[in-house]
Amino acid sequence: MRRIGIILLTIALLLPACAVTAHAATTAEKGGGLDMKEYLFGHIGDSYGWHVTTINGHHVTIHLPVILHSSTSGWHAFSSKHIEEGEVYEGFRLAATGEKHEGKLVEETADGLVKPLDISITKNVAGIMFSSLLLILIVLSTARWYRKHDAMEEAPQGFAGVMEMVITMIEDDIIKDSIGKDYKRYSPYLLTAFFFIFINNLLGIVPFFPGGANITGNIAVTLALAMCTFIAINVFGNKHYWKDILWPDVPVFLKAIPLMPVIEIMGMFTKPFSLMVRLFANILAGHIMLLGVVAMIFLTASLGPAINSGLSVVVVIFGVFMDVLELLVAFLQAYVFTMLSAVFIGLSRQEPETE
């Protein structure tokens, strides 16, 4: 069993590098060379279709629903298979490279190109739906064990045991220590945030369907997560928290010049901003580093077979190392986001010191 586990782990680590390499090879063949912009943004960018694989030069893509609202013609809903760069469907097309709103759907009107209200189910949206469903299934499967067993008499085994270990670690080491006595009211949100980020980080490493969507490397997603923490901090902050912001215990001349409240109010927004940028930047940078390493195989193809083949071996080995590092980063970024959110919430729940 141990040998089988080692073999499966090796395959799991090699698959991302091999799949990314295959996609890079297809990209290089199309134009006679590797288009780095298409190669990188094809992986980390959002899209109206979900590319699954390429078989004999034919792209296998899941076409997602496009939902638009035009100010002139109302609502439109159709499959993304109808939209390709340069092709017009129902008055809409993808903006070409160099045009305004590049890569987005635009409407051709008498006044020029106009961007309609776009609420389409894109690759990232579909990825969020899948990861959310997966998270629900994980939680329900864990709860099912506890419904059928007495946890006071029997220790959970298997998957339920792993989940209990992780939940206990996050709640005892982070949430309880950071927030204090009323930590339980915030535990559901913080645990959900941790597992949501962790699952999406892991799925982002997997380059084949249903993985590969760059969800936590999308700043709109990290903004939404940071806004949830912002609400938890400021809506549920106690009177002492707001007193420290609006009327801090400082000398009288500083109260006359409201410099400290201005700084504290700015701090209300810089805390969630740091959460948003930290998660977005670290995940995006990790993806770009791995893609850049694999791209070296094709960028050095013109240097000759000896250099190219030797470098390819180094790239595959380094790619496996990067995959291991990405697994660590996937956990650490979820851990850090949860920890900082808990710390910021804890600061908003502090009680005044009594002598």
CSV table of C-alpha atoms in Angstrom, one decimal:
chain,number,residue,atom,x,y,z
A,1,MET,CA,0.0,0.0,0.0
A,2,ARG,CA,2.9,2.4,0.8
A,3,ARG,CA,4.4,1.7,-2.7
A,4,ILE,CA,1.0,2.3,-4.3
A,5,GLY,CA,0.7,5.6,-2.4
A,6,ILE,CA,4.1,6.7,-3.5
A,7,ILE,CA,3.4,5.9,-7.1
A,8,LEU,CA,0.0,7.8,-7.0
A,9,LEU,CA,1.7,10.8,-5.4
A,10,THR,CA,4.4,10.8,-8.1
A,11,ILE,CA,1.8,10.7,-10.8
A,12,ALA,CA,-0.2,13.5,-9.2
A,13,LEU,CA,2.9,15.7,-9.1
A,14,LEU,CA,3.9,14.9,-12.6
A,15,LEU,CA,0.4,15.4,-14.2
A,16,PRO,CA,0.3,19.2,-13.8
A,17,ALA,CA,3.7,19.7,-15.4
A,18,CYS,CA,2.9,17.2,-18.2
A,19,ALA,CA,-0.6,18.7,-18.9
A,20,VAL,CA,0.7,22.3,-19.0
A,21,THR,CA,3.6,21.1,-21.3
A,22,ALA,CA,1.1,19.5,-23.6
A,23,HIS,CA,-1.0,22.8,-23.8
A,24,ALA,CA,2.2,24.8,-24.4
A,25,ALA,CA,3.1,22.4,-27.2
A,26,THR,CA,-0.2,22.9,-28.9
A,27,THR,CA,0.1,26.7,-28.6
A,28,ALA,CA,3.6,26.6,-30.1
A,29,GLU,CA,2.4,24.5,-33.0
A,30,LYS,CA,-0.4,26.9,-33.9
A,31,GLY,CA,1.8,29.8,-34.7
A,32,GLY,CA,5.2,28.2,-35.2
A,33,GLY,CA,6.3,29.5,-31.9
A,34,LEU,CA,5.2,30.0,-28.3
A,35,ASP,CA,3.0,33.0,-27.8
A,36,MET,CA,3.7,33.8,-24.2
A,37,LYS,CA,0.8,36.2,-23.8
A,38,GLU,CA,-1.8,33.6,-25.1
A,39,TYR,CA,0.0,30.8,-23.2
A,40,LEU,CA,0.0,32.6,-19.8
A,41,PHE,CA,-3.4,34.4,-20.0
A,42,GLY,CA,-5.0,31.2,-21.4
A,43,HIS,CA,-4.3,29.6,-18.0
A,44,ILE,CA,-4.7,32.4,-15.5
A,45,GLY,CA,-7.3,34.5,-17.3
A,46,ASP,CA,-11.1,34.0,-17.3
A,47,SER,CA,-13.0,32.9,-20.4
A,48,TYR,CA,-16.5,32.2,-21.7
A,49,GLY,CA,-15.7,28.5,-22.4
A,50,TRP,CA,-13.9,25.9,-20.3
A,51,HIS,CA,-11.1,24.3,-22.4
A,52,VAL,CA,-10.8,20.6,-21.4
A,53,THR,CA,-8.1,19.2,-23.7
A,54,THR,CA,-6.8,19.1,-27.2
A,55,ILE,CA,-7.1,15.9,-29.3
A,56,ASN,CA,-5.3,15.9,-32.7
A,57,GLY,CA,-5.4,19.7,-32.9
A,58,HIS,CA,-9.1,19.8,-32.1
A,59,HIS,CA,-10.0,21.7,-28.9
A,60,VAL,CA,-12.5,20.0,-26.6
A,61,THR,CA,-14.3,22.9,-24.8
A,62,ILE,CA,-17.3,23.1,-22.5
A,63,HIS,CA,-19.4,25.9,-23.8
A,64,LEU,CA,-20.8,27.9,-21.0
A,65,PRO,CA,-24.0,30.1,-21.1
A,66,VAL,CA,-23.6,33.8,-22.1
A,67,ILE,CA,-26.1,36.1,-20.4
A,68,LEU,CA,-26.1,39.8,-21.6
A,69,HIS,CA,-28.3,42.8,-21.3
A,70,SER,CA,-28.2,45.4,-24.0
A,71,SER,CA,-29.6,48.9,-23.5
A,72,THR,CA,-31.1,48.7,-27.0
A,73,SER,CA,-32.3,45.1,-27.5
A,74,GLY,CA,-32.8,43.8,-23.9
A,75,TRP,CA,-31.7,40.5,-22.6
A,76,HIS,CA,-29.8,37.9,-24.6
A,77,ALA,CA,-28.8,34.3,-23.6
A,78,PHE,CA,-26.9,31.9,-25.8
A,79,SER,CA,-24.1,29.4,-25.7
A,80,SER,CA,-20.5,30.6,-25.8
A,81,LYS,CA,-19.8,28.3,-28.9
A,82,HIS,CA,-21.4,31.1,-31.0
A,83,ILE,CA,-18.7,33.7,-30.0
A,84,GLU,CA,-15.2,33.6,-31.3
A,85,GLU,CA,-12.9,36.5,-31.9
A,86,GLY,CA,-14.0,38.3,-34.9
A,87,GLU,CA,-17.4,36.5,-35.2
A,88,VAL,CA,-20.6,38.5,-34.5
A,89,TYR,CA,-23.6,36.8,-33.0
A,90,GLU,CA,-26.9,38.7,-32.2
A,91,GLY,CA,-24.9,41.9,-32.5
A,92,PHE,CA,-22.2,40.8,-30.0
A,93,ARG,CA,-18.6,39.7,-30.4
A,94,LEU,CA,-15.4,39.4,-28.5
A,95,ALA,CA,-13.3,42.5,-28.5
A,96,ALA,CA,-10.1,41.8,-30.5
A,97,THR,CA,-6.6,42.3,-29.3
A,98,GLY,CA,-5.8,46.0,-28.9
A,99,GLU,CA,-9.5,47.0,-28.9
A,100,LYS,CA,-11.3,48.6,-25.9
A,101,HIS,CA,-12.5,45.9,-23.5
A,102,GLU,CA,-10.1,43.3,-25.0
A,103,GLY,CA,-11.3,39.8,-24.5
A,104,LYS,CA,-14.8,40.8,-23.3
A,105,LEU,CA,-18.1,40.8,-25.1
A,106,VAL,CA,-19.0,44.0,-26.8
A,107,GLU,CA,-22.0,45.2,-28.8
A,108,GLU,CA,-21.6,46.9,-32.2
A,109,THR,CA,-23.8,50.0,-32.3
A,110,ALA,CA,-24.1,53.1,-34.4
A,111,ASP,CA,-22.0,54.9,-31.7
A,112,GLY,CA,-19.3,52.2,-31.8
A,113,LEU,CA,-18.4,49.4,-29.5
A,114,VAL,CA,-20.4,49.3,-26.2
A,115,LYS,CA,-19.9,46.9,-23.3
A,116,PRO,CA,-23.3,45.4,-22.3
A,117,LEU,CA,-24.2,44.3,-18.8
A,118,ASP,CA,-22.5,40.9,-18.6
A,119,ILE,CA,-23.6,38.3,-16.1
A,120,SER,CA,-22.4,35.3,-18.0
A,121,ILE,CA,-21.4,32.0,-16.4
A,122,THR,CA,-17.6,32.2,-17.2
A,123,LYS,CA,-15.0,29.7,-16.4
A,124,ASN,CA,-14.2,31.2,-13.0
A,125,VAL,CA,-17.9,31.4,-12.1
A,126,ALA,CA,-18.4,27.7,-13.1
A,127,GLY,CA,-15.3,26.9,-11.0
A,128,ILE,CA,-16.7,28.6,-8.0
A,129,MET,CA,-20.0,26.7,-8.4
A,130,PHE,CA,-18.1,23.4,-8.6
A,131,SER,CA,-15.8,24.2,-5.6
A,132,SER,CA,-18.8,25.4,-3.5
A,133,LEU,CA,-20.7,22.2,-4.3
A,134,LEU,CA,-17.6,20.2,-3.4
A,135,LEU,CA,-17.3,22.0,-0.1
A,136,ILE,CA,-21.0,21.3,0.7
A,137,LEU,CA,-20.5,17.6,-0.1
A,138,ILE,CA,-17.4,17.5,2.2
A,139,VAL,CA,-19.2,19.2,5.1
A,140,LEU,CA,-22.3,17.0,4.7
A,141,SER,CA,-20.2,13.8,4.4
A,142,THR,CA,-18.4,14.7,7.6
A,143,ALA,CA,-21.6,15.6,9.4
A,144,ARG,CA,-23.1,12.3,8.3
A,145,TRP,CA,-20.4,10.4,10.3
A,146,TYR,CA,-21.3,12.3,13.4
A,147,ARG,CA,-25.0,11.6,13.0
A,148,LYS,CA,-24.4,7.9,12.8
A,149,HIS,CA,-21.7,7.7,15.6
A,150,ASP,CA,-21.3,8.9,19.1
A,151,ALA,CA,-18.1,11.0,19.0
A,152,MET,CA,-17.8,10.7,22.8
A,153,GLU,CA,-17.5,6.9,22.5
A,154,GLU,CA,-15.8,6.5,19.2
A,155,ALA,CA,-13.0,8.5,17.5
A,156,PRO,CA,-13.7,9.4,13.9
A,157,GLN,CA,-11.8,7.5,11.3
A,158,GLY,CA,-10.8,8.1,7.7
A,159,PHE,CA,-12.0,11.3,6.0
A,160,ALA,CA,-14.1,12.4,9.0
A,161,GLY,CA,-11.0,12.0,11.2
A,162,VAL,CA,-8.9,14.2,8.9
A,163,MET,CA,-11.6,16.9,8.8
A,164,GLU,CA,-11.9,16.9,12.6
A,165,MET,CA,-8.2,17.3,13.0
A,166,VAL,CA,-8.1,20.3,10.6
A,167,ILE,CA,-11.2,21.9,12.0
A,168,THR,CA,-9.9,21.5,15.6
A,169,MET,CA,-6.6,23.0,14.6
A,170,ILE,CA,-8.1,26.0,12.9
A,171,GLU,CA,-10.6,26.6,15.7
A,172,ASP,CA,-8.3,26.1,18.7
A,173,ASP,CA,-5.1,27.6,17.3
A,174,ILE,CA,-6.5,30.5,15.4
A,175,ILE,CA,-10.1,31.4,16.0
A,176,LYS,CA,-10.4,30.8,19.8
A,177,ASP,CA,-7.0,32.4,20.6
A,178,SER,CA,-7.5,35.4,18.3
A,179,ILE,CA,-11.2,36.3,19.0
A,180,GLY,CA,-11.7,35.3,22.6
A,181,LYS,CA,-14.9,34.3,24.5
A,182,ASP,CA,-17.5,34.8,21.7
A,183,TYR,CA,-15.4,33.0,19.1
A,184,LYS,CA,-18.2,30.6,18.3
A,185,ARG,CA,-20.3,33.2,16.5
A,186,TYR,CA,-17.5,33.7,14.0
A,187,SER,CA,-16.3,30.1,13.6
A,188,PRO,CA,-18.7,29.2,10.8
A,189,TYR,CA,-17.6,32.0,8.6
A,190,LEU,CA,-13.8,31.6,9.3
A,191,LEU,CA,-13.9,27.8,8.8
A,192,THR,CA,-15.9,28.2,5.6
A,193,ALA,CA,-13.4,30.8,4.3
A,194,PHE,CA,-10.5,28.5,5.1
A,195,PHE,CA,-11.9,25.5,3.3
A,196,PHE,CA,-13.2,27.5,0.4
A,197,ILE,CA,-9.8,29.1,-0.2
A,198,PHE,CA,-7.9,25.8,0.4
A,199,ILE,CA,-10.1,23.8,-2.0
A,200,ASN,CA,-9.9,26.5,-4.7
A,201,ASN,CA,-6.1,26.7,-4.3
A,202,LEU,CA,-5.8,23.0,-4.8
A,203,LEU,CA,-8.1,22.9,-7.8
A,204,GLY,CA,-6.1,25.8,-9.3
A,205,ILE,CA,-3.0,23.6,-9.3
A,206,VAL,CA,-4.8,20.8,-11.3
A,207,PRO,CA,-4.6,21.8,-14.9
A,208,PHE,CA,-7.3,19.6,-16.3
A,209,PHE,CA,-11.1,19.7,-15.9
A,210,PRO,CA,-12.7,20.3,-13.4
A,211,GLY,CA,-9.6,22.0,-12.1
A,212,GLY,CA,-7.4,24.7,-13.6
A,213,ALA,CA,-9.7,27.7,-13.0
A,214,ASN,CA,-7.7,30.5,-11.5
A,215,ILE,CA,-10.3,31.4,-8.8
A,216,THR,CA,-8.2,32.6,-5.9
A,217,GLY,CA,-5.8,34.2,-8.3
A,218,ASN,CA,-8.7,36.4,-9.5
A,219,ILE,CA,-8.8,39.7,-7.6
A,220,ALA,CA,-12.6,40.0,-7.9
A,221,VAL,CA,-12.9,36.8,-5.8
A,222,THR,CA,-10.3,37.9,-3.2
A,223,LEU,CA,-12.1,41.2,-3.0
A,224,ALA,CA,-15.4,39.5,-2.2
A,225,LEU,CA,-13.7,37.4,0.5
A,226,ALA,CA,-12.0,40.5,2.0
A,227,MET,CA,-15.4,42.3,2.0
A,228,CYS,CA,-16.9,39.5,4.0
A,229,THR,CA,-14.1,40.0,6.6
A,230,PHE,CA,-14.6,43.8,6.4
A,231,ILE,CA,-18.3,43.4,7.3
A,232,ALA,CA,-17.6,40.9,10.1
A,233,ILE,CA,-15.1,43.4,11.6
A,234,ASN,CA,-17.1,46.7,11.3
A,235,VAL,CA,-20.7,45.6,11.5
A,236,PHE,CA,-20.2,43.4,14.6
A,237,GLY,CA,-17.5,45.5,16.3
A,238,ASN,CA,-18.3,46.6,19.8
A,239,LYS,CA,-18.5,50.1,21.3
A,240,HIS,CA,-14.9,50.0,22.5
A,241,TYR,CA,-13.7,49.3,18.9
A,242,TRP,CA,-15.6,52.3,17.6
A,243,LYS,CA,-14.5,54.5,20.5
A,244,ASP,CA,-10.9,53.7,19.7
A,245,ILE,CA,-11.5,54.8,16.1
A,246,LEU,CA,-13.6,57.9,16.5
A,247,TRP,CA,-12.6,59.1,20.0
A,248,PRO,CA,-9.2,57.5,20.9
A,249,ASP,CA,-7.5,57.9,24.3
A,250,VAL,CA,-4.9,60.4,23.2
A,251,PRO,CA,-3.9,63.9,24.5
A,252,VAL,CA,-6.4,66.7,24.1
A,253,PHE,CA,-4.5,68.5,21.4
A,254,LEU,CA,-4.6,65.4,19.2
A,255,LYS,CA,-8.4,65.2,19.7
A,256,ALA,CA,-8.7,68.8,18.6
A,257,ILE,CA,-6.9,67.9,15.4
A,258,PRO,CA,-8.7,64.7,14.3
A,259,LEU,CA,-5.5,63.1,12.9
A,260,MET,CA,-5.9,59.8,14.8
A,261,PRO,CA,-9.5,59.1,13.7
A,262,VAL,CA,-8.5,59.7,10.1
A,263,ILE,CA,-5.6,57.2,10.4
A,264,GLU,CA,-7.8,54.7,12.1
A,265,ILE,CA,-10.5,55.0,9.5
A,266,MET,CA,-7.9,54.5,6.8
A,267,GLY,CA,-6.8,51.4,8.7
A,268,MET,CA,-10.4,50.0,8.5
A,269,PHE,CA,-9.9,49.8,4.7
A,270,THR,CA,-6.2,48.8,4.5
A,271,LYS,CA,-6.8,45.7,6.6
A,272,PRO,CA,-9.2,44.0,4.1
A,273,PHE,CA,-7.1,45.5,1.2
A,274,SER,CA,-4.1,43.6,2.5
A,275,LEU,CA,-6.1,40.4,2.7
A,276,MET,CA,-7.3,40.8,-0.9
A,277,VAL,CA,-3.9,41.6,-2.4
A,278,ARG,CA,-1.9,39.0,-0.4
A,279,LEU,CA,-4.1,36.1,-1.5
A,280,PHE,CA,-4.4,37.3,-5.1
A,281,ALA,CA,-0.7,38.0,-5.6
A,282,ASN,CA,0.6,34.9,-4.0
A,283,ILE,CA,-1.7,32.5,-5.9
A,284,LEU,CA,-1.2,34.3,-9.2
A,285,ALA,CA,2.5,34.5,-8.9
A,286,GLY,CA,2.7,30.8,-8.1
A,287,HIS,CA,0.8,29.9,-11.3
A,288,ILE,CA,2.9,32.3,-13.4
A,289,MET,CA,6.2,30.8,-12.0
A,290,LEU,CA,5.1,27.3,-12.9
A,291,LEU,CA,3.9,28.2,-16.3
A,292,GLY,CA,7.1,30.2,-16.9
A,293,VAL,CA,9.3,27.2,-16.0
A,294,VAL,CA,7.5,24.9,-18.4
A,295,ALA,CA,7.7,27.5,-21.2
A,296,MET,CA,11.5,27.3,-21.1
A,297,ILE,CA,11.2,24.0,-23.0
A,298,PHE,CA,9.7,25.8,-26.0
A,299,LEU,CA,11.6,29.0,-25.7
A,300,THR,CA,14.9,27.2,-26.0
A,301,ALA,CA,13.8,24.9,-28.8
A,302,SER,CA,15.8,27.0,-31.3
A,303,LEU,CA,19.1,26.5,-29.4
A,304,GLY,CA,19.4,22.9,-30.6
A,305,PRO,CA,18.3,19.4,-29.5
A,306,ALA,CA,21.1,18.9,-27.0
A,307,ILE,CA,20.4,22.0,-24.9
A,308,ASN,CA,16.7,21.7,-25.3
A,309,SER,CA,16.5,18.1,-24.2
A,310,GLY,CA,18.8,18.6,-21.3
A,311,LEU,CA,16.8,21.6,-20.2
A,312,SER,CA,13.6,19.7,-20.5
A,313,VAL,CA,14.7,17.2,-18.0
A,314,VAL,CA,15.7,20.0,-15.6
A,315,VAL,CA,12.3,21.7,-16.2
A,316,VAL,CA,10.3,18.6,-15.4
A,317,ILE,CA,12.2,18.0,-12.2
A,318,PHE,CA,11.9,21.6,-11.2
A,319,GLY,CA,8.2,21.5,-12.2
A,320,VAL,CA,7.6,18.7,-9.7
A,321,PHE,CA,9.4,20.8,-7.0
A,322,MET,CA,7.2,23.7,-7.9
A,323,ASP,CA,4.1,21.5,-7.6
A,324,VAL,CA,5.1,20.5,-4.1
A,325,LEU,CA,5.7,24.1,-3.2
A,326,GLU,CA,2.3,25.1,-4.6
A,327,LEU,CA,0.7,22.5,-2.4
A,328,LEU,CA,2.3,24.1,0.6
A,329,VAL,CA,1.3,27.6,-0.6
A,330,ALA,CA,-2.3,26.4,-1.1
A,331,PHE,CA,-2.5,25.5,2.6
A,332,LEU,CA,-0.5,28.5,3.9
A,333,GLN,CA,-2.5,31.1,2.0
A,334,ALA,CA,-5.8,29.7,3.3
A,335,TYR,CA,-4.3,29.5,6.8
A,336,VAL,CA,-2.9,33.1,6.7
A,337,PHE,CA,-6.2,34.6,5.4
A,338,THR,CA,-8.1,32.9,8.1
A,339,MET,CA,-5.6,33.8,10.8
A,340,LEU,CA,-5.5,37.5,9.8
A,341,SER,CA,-9.3,37.7,9.5
A,342,ALA,CA,-9.6,36.2,13.0
A,343,VAL,CA,-7.0,38.6,14.4
A,344,PHE,CA,-8.8,41.6,12.9
A,345,ILE,CA,-12.2,40.4,14.2
A,346,GLY,CA,-10.6,39.8,17.6
A,347,LEU,CA,-9.4,43.4,17.7
A,348,SER,CA,-12.9,44.6,17.0
A,349,ARG,CA,-14.2,42.6,20.0
A,350,GLN,CA,-11.7,43.7,22.6
A,351,GLU,CA,-13.1,45.0,25.9
A,352,PRO,CA,-11.7,48.0,27.7
A,353,GLU,CA,-9.1,47.3,30.3
A,354,THR,CA,-10.3,47.5,33.9
A,355,GLU,CA,-7.9,48.3,36.8
